PDB file of C-alpha atoms in Angstrom:
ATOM      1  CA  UNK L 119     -49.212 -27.025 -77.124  1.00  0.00           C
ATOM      2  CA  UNK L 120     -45.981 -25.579 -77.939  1.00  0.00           C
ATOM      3  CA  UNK L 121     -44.807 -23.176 -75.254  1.00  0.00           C
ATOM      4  CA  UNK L 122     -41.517 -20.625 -76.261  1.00  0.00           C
ATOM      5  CA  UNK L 123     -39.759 -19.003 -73.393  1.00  0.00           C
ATOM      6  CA  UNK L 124     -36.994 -17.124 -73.492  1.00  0.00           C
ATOM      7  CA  UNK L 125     -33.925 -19.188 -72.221  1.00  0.00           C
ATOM      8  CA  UNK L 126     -33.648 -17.667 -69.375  1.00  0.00           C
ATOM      9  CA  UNK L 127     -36.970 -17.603 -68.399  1.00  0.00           C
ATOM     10  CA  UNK L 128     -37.601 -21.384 -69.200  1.00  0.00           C
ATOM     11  CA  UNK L 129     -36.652 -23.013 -65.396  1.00  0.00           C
ATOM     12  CA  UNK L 130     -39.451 -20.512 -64.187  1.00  0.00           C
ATOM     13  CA  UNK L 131     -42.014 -21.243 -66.356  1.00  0.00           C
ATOM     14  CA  UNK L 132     -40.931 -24.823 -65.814  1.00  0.00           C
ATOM     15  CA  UNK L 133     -42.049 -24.430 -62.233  1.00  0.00           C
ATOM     16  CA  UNK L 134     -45.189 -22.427 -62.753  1.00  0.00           C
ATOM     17  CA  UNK L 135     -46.321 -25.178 -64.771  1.00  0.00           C
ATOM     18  CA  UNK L 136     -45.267 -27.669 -62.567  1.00  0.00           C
ATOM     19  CA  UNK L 137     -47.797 -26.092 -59.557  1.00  0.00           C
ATOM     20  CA  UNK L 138     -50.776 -26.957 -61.842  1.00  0.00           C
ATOM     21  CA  UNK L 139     -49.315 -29.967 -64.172  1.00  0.00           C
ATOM     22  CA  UNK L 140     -47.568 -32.585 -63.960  1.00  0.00           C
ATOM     23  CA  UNK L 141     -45.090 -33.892 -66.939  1.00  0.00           C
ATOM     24  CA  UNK L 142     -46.885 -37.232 -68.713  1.00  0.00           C
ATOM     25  CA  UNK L 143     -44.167 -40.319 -69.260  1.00  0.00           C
ATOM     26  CA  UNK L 144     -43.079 -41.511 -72.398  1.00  0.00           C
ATOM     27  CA  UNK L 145     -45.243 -44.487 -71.466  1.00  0.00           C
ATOM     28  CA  UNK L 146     -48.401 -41.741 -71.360  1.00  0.00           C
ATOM     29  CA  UNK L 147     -47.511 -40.195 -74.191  1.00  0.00           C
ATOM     30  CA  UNK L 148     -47.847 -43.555 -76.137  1.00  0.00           C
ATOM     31  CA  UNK L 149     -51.427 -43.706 -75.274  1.00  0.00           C
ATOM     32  CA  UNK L 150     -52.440 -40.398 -75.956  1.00  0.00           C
ATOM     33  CA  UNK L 151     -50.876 -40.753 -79.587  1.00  0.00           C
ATOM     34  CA  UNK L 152     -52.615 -43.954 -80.326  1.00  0.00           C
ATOM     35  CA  UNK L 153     -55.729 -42.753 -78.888  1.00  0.00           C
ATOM     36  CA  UNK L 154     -55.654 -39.924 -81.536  1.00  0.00           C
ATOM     37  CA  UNK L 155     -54.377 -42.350 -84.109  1.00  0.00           C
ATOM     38  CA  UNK L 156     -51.154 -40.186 -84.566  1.00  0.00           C
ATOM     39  CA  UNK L 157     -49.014 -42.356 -86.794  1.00  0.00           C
ATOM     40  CA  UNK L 158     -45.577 -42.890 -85.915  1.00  0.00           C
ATOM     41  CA  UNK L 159     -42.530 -43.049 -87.876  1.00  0.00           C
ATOM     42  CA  UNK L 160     -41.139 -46.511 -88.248  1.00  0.00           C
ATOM     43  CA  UNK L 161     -44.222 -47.492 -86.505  1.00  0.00           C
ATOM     44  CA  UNK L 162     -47.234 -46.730 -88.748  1.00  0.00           C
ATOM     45  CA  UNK L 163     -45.246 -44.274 -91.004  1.00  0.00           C
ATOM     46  CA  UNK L 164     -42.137 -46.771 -93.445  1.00  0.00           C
ATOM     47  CA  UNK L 165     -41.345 -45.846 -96.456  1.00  0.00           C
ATOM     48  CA  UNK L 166     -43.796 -48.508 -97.545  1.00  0.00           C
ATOM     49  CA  UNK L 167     -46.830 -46.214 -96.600  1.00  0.00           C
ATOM     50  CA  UNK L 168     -48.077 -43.500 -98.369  1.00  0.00           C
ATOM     51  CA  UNK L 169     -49.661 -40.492 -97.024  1.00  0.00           C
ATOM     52  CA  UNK L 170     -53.425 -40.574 -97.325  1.00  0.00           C
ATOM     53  CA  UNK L 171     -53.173 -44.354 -96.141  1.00  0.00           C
ATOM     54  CA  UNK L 172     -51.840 -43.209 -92.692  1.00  0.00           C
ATOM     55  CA  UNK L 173     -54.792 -40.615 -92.817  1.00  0.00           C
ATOM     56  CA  UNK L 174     -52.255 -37.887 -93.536  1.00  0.00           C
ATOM     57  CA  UNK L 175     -54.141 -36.620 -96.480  1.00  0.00           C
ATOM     58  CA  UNK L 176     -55.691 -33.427 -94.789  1.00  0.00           C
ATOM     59  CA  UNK L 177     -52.442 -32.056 -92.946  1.00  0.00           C
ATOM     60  CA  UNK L 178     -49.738 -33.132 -94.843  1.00  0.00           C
ATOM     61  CA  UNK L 179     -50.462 -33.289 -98.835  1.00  0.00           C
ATOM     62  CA  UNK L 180     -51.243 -29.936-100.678  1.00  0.00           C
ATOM     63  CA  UNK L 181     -53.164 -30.845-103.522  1.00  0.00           C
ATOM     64  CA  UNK L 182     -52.460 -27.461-104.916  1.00  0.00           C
ATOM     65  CA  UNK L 183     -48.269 -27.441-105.269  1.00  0.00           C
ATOM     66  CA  UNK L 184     -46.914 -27.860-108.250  1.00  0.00           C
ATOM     67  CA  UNK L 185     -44.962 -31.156-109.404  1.00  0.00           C
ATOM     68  CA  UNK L 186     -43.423 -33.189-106.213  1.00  0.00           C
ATOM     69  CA  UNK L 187     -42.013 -36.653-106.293  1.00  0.00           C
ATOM     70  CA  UNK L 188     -45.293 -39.357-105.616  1.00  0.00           C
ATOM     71  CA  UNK L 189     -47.663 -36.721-107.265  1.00  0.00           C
ATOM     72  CA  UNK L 190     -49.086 -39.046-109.517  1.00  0.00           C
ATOM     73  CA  UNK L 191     -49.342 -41.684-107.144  1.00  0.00           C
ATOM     74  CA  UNK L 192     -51.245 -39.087-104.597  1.00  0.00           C
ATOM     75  CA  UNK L 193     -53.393 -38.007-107.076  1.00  0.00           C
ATOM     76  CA  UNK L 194     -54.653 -41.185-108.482  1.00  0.00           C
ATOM     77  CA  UNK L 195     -55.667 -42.137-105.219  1.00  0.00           C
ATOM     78  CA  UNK L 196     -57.285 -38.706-104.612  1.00  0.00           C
ATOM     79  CA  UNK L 197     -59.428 -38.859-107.566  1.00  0.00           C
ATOM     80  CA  UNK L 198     -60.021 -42.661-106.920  1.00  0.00           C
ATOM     81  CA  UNK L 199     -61.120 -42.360-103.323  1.00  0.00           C
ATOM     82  CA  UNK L 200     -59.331 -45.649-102.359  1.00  0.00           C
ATOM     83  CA  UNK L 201     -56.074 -46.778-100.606  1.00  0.00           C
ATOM     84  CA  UNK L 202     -54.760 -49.961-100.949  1.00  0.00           C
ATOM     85  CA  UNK L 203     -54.514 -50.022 -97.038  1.00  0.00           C
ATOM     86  CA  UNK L 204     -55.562 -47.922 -94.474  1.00  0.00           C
ATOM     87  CA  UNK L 205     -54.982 -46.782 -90.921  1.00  0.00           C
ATOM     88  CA  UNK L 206     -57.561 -47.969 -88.491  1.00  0.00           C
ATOM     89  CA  UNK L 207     -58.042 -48.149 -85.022  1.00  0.00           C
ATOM     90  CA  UNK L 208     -58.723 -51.550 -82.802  1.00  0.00           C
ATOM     91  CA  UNK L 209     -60.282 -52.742 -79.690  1.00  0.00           C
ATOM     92  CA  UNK L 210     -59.802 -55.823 -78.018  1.00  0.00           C
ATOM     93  CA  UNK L 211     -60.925 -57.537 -74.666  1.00  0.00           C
ATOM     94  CA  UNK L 212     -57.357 -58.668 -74.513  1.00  0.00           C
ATOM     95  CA  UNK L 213     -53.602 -57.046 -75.006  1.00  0.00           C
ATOM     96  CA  UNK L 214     -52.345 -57.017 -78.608  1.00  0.00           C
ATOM     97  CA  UNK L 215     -49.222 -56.267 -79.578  1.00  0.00           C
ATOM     98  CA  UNK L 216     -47.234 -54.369 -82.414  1.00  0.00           C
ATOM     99  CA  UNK L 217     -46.410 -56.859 -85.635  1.00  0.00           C
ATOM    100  CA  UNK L 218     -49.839 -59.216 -84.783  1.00  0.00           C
ATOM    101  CA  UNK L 219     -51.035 -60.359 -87.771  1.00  0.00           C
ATOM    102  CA  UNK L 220     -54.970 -59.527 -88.062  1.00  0.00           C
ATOM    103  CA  UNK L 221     -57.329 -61.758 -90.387  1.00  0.00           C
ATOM    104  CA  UNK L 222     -60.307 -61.786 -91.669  1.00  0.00           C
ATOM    105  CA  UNK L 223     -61.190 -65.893 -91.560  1.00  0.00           C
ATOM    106  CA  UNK L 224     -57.807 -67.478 -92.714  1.00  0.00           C
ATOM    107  CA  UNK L 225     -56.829 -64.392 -94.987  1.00  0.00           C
ATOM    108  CA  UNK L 226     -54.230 -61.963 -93.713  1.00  0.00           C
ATOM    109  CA  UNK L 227     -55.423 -58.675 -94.289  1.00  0.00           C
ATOM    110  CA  UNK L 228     -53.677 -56.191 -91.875  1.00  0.00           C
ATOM    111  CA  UNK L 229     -50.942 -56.102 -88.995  1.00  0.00           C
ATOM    112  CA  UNK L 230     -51.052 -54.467 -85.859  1.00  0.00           C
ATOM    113  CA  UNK L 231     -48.438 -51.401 -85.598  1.00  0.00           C
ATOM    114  CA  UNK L 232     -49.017 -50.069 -81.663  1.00  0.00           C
ATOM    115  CA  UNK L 233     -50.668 -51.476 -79.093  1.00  0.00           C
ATOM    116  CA  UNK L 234     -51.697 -49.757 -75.522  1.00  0.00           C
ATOM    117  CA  UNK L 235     -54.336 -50.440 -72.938  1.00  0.00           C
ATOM    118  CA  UNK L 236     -55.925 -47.402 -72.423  1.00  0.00           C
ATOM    119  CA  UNK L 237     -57.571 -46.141 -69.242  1.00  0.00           C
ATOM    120  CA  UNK L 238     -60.094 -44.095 -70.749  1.00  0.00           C
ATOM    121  CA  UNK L 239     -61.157 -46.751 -72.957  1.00  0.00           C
ATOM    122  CA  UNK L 240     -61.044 -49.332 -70.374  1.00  0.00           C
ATOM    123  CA  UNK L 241     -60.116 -51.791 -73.342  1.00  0.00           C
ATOM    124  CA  UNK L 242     -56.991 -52.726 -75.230  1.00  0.00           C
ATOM    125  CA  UNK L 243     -56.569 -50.516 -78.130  1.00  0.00           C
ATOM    126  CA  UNK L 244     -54.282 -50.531 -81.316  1.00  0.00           C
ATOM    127  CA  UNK L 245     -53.178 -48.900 -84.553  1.00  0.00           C
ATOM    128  CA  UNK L 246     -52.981 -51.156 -87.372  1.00  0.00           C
ATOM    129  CA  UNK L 247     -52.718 -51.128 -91.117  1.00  0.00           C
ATOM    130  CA  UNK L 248     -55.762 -52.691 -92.671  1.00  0.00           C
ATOM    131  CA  UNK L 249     -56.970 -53.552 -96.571  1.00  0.00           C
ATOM    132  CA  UNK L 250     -59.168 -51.895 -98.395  1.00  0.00           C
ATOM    133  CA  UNK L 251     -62.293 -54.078 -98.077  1.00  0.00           C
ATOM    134  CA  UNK L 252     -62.121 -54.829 -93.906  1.00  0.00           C
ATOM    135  CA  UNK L 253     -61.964 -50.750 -92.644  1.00  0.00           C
ATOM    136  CA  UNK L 254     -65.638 -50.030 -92.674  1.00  0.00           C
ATOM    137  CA  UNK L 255     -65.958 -49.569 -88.017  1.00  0.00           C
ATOM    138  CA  UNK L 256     -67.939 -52.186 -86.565  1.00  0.00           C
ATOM    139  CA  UNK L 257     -65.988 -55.021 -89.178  1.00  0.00           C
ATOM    140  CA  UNK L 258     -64.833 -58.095 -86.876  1.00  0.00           C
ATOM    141  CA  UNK L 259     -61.331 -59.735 -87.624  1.00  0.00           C
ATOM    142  CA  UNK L 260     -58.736 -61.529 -85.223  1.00  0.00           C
ATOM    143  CA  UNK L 261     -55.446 -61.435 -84.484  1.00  0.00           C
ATOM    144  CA  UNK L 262     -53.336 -64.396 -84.100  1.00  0.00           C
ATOM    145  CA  UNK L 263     -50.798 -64.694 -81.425  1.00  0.00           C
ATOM    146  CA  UNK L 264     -49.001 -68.097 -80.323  1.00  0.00           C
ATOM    147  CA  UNK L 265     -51.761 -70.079 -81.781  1.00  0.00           C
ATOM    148  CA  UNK L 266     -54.605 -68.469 -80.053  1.00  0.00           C
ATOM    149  CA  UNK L 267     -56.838 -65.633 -81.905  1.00  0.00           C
ATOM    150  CA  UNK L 268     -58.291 -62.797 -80.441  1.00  0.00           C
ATOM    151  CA  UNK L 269     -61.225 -61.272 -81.680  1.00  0.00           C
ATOM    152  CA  UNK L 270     -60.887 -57.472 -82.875  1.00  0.00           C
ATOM    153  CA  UNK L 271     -63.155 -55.020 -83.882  1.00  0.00           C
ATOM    154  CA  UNK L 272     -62.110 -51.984 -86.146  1.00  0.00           C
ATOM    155  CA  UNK L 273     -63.207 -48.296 -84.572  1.00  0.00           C
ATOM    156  CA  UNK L 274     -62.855 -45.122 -86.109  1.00  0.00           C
ATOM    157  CA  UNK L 275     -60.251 -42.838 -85.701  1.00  0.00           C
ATOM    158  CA  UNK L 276     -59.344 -41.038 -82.782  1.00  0.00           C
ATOM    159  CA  UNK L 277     -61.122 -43.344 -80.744  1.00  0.00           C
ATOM    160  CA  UNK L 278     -63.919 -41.874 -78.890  1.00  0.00           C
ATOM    161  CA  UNK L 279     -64.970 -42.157 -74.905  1.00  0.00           C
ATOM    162  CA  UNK L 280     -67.020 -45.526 -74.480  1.00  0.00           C
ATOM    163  CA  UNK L 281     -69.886 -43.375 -73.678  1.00  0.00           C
ATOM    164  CA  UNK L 282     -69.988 -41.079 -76.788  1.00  0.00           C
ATOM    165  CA  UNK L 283     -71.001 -43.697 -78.893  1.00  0.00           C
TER     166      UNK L 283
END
């Protein structure tokens, strides 16, 4: 929620608030955004990435404007139904961290972007950008870290509560 106060109203709201809530950590914050698969810029959002690949395609393209730089590009894809890459979500029985490369066999076909263990979950969870071909949820890859690879499996975006499967 966004909450407008007048200035000089905004240390007294501050402390009404602060009788029922409590301010969440940057730390807190993290989780909550990647549990919502909220892309990040210079995280999951680069220049490299376009829109409907970060799942941006419902909120942030208008399909309806006139002529925009990338038009053609966004369109294509629109009328095509496929990305080249796409953002999915990960769980792991172990930590993962941003930049992991993730596999399918010996093939690299995605990197990790943000990484959390999340409480709700009870599981490590990620954000990564994946090929076309290895989104579908319930598709098995690994990420490789030092040598040693970690089985992933990719999960629908936001992630849901273990028990609303």
């Amino acid at each position: 929620w966004d909450l407008w106060v007048q200035s000089a109203g905004a240390e007294k709201t501050r402390n009404a608030l602060a009788a029922d809530y409590r301010a969440m950590d940057e730390s807190e914050w993290e989780v909550l955004r990647i549990e919502n698969g909220i892309p990040r810029w210079g995280r999951e959002l680069t220049p490299e990435i376009i829109p409907p690949e970060a799942n941006l395609q419902m909120r942030a393209i208008d399909y309806e404007k006139g002529c925009y730089i990338g038009q053609e590009v966004i369109s294509r894809m629109k009328m095509s139904g496929q990305t080249r890459q796409r953002l999915c979500g990960l769980t792991s029985e172990t930590a993962l961290v941003g930049g992991m490369e993730v596999r399918a066999g010996t093939k690299v076909v995605g990197r990790v972007t943000s990484a959390v263990f999340s409480q709700r979950m009870n599981s490590h969870i990620a954000l990564a950008m994946i090929k076309r071909g290895y989104t579908e949820p319930g598709t098995s890859l690994v990420t490789l870290a030092d040598g040693a690879e970690t089985t992933v499996e990719v999960v629908a975006l936001p992630f849901s509560s273990p028990s609303s499967h």
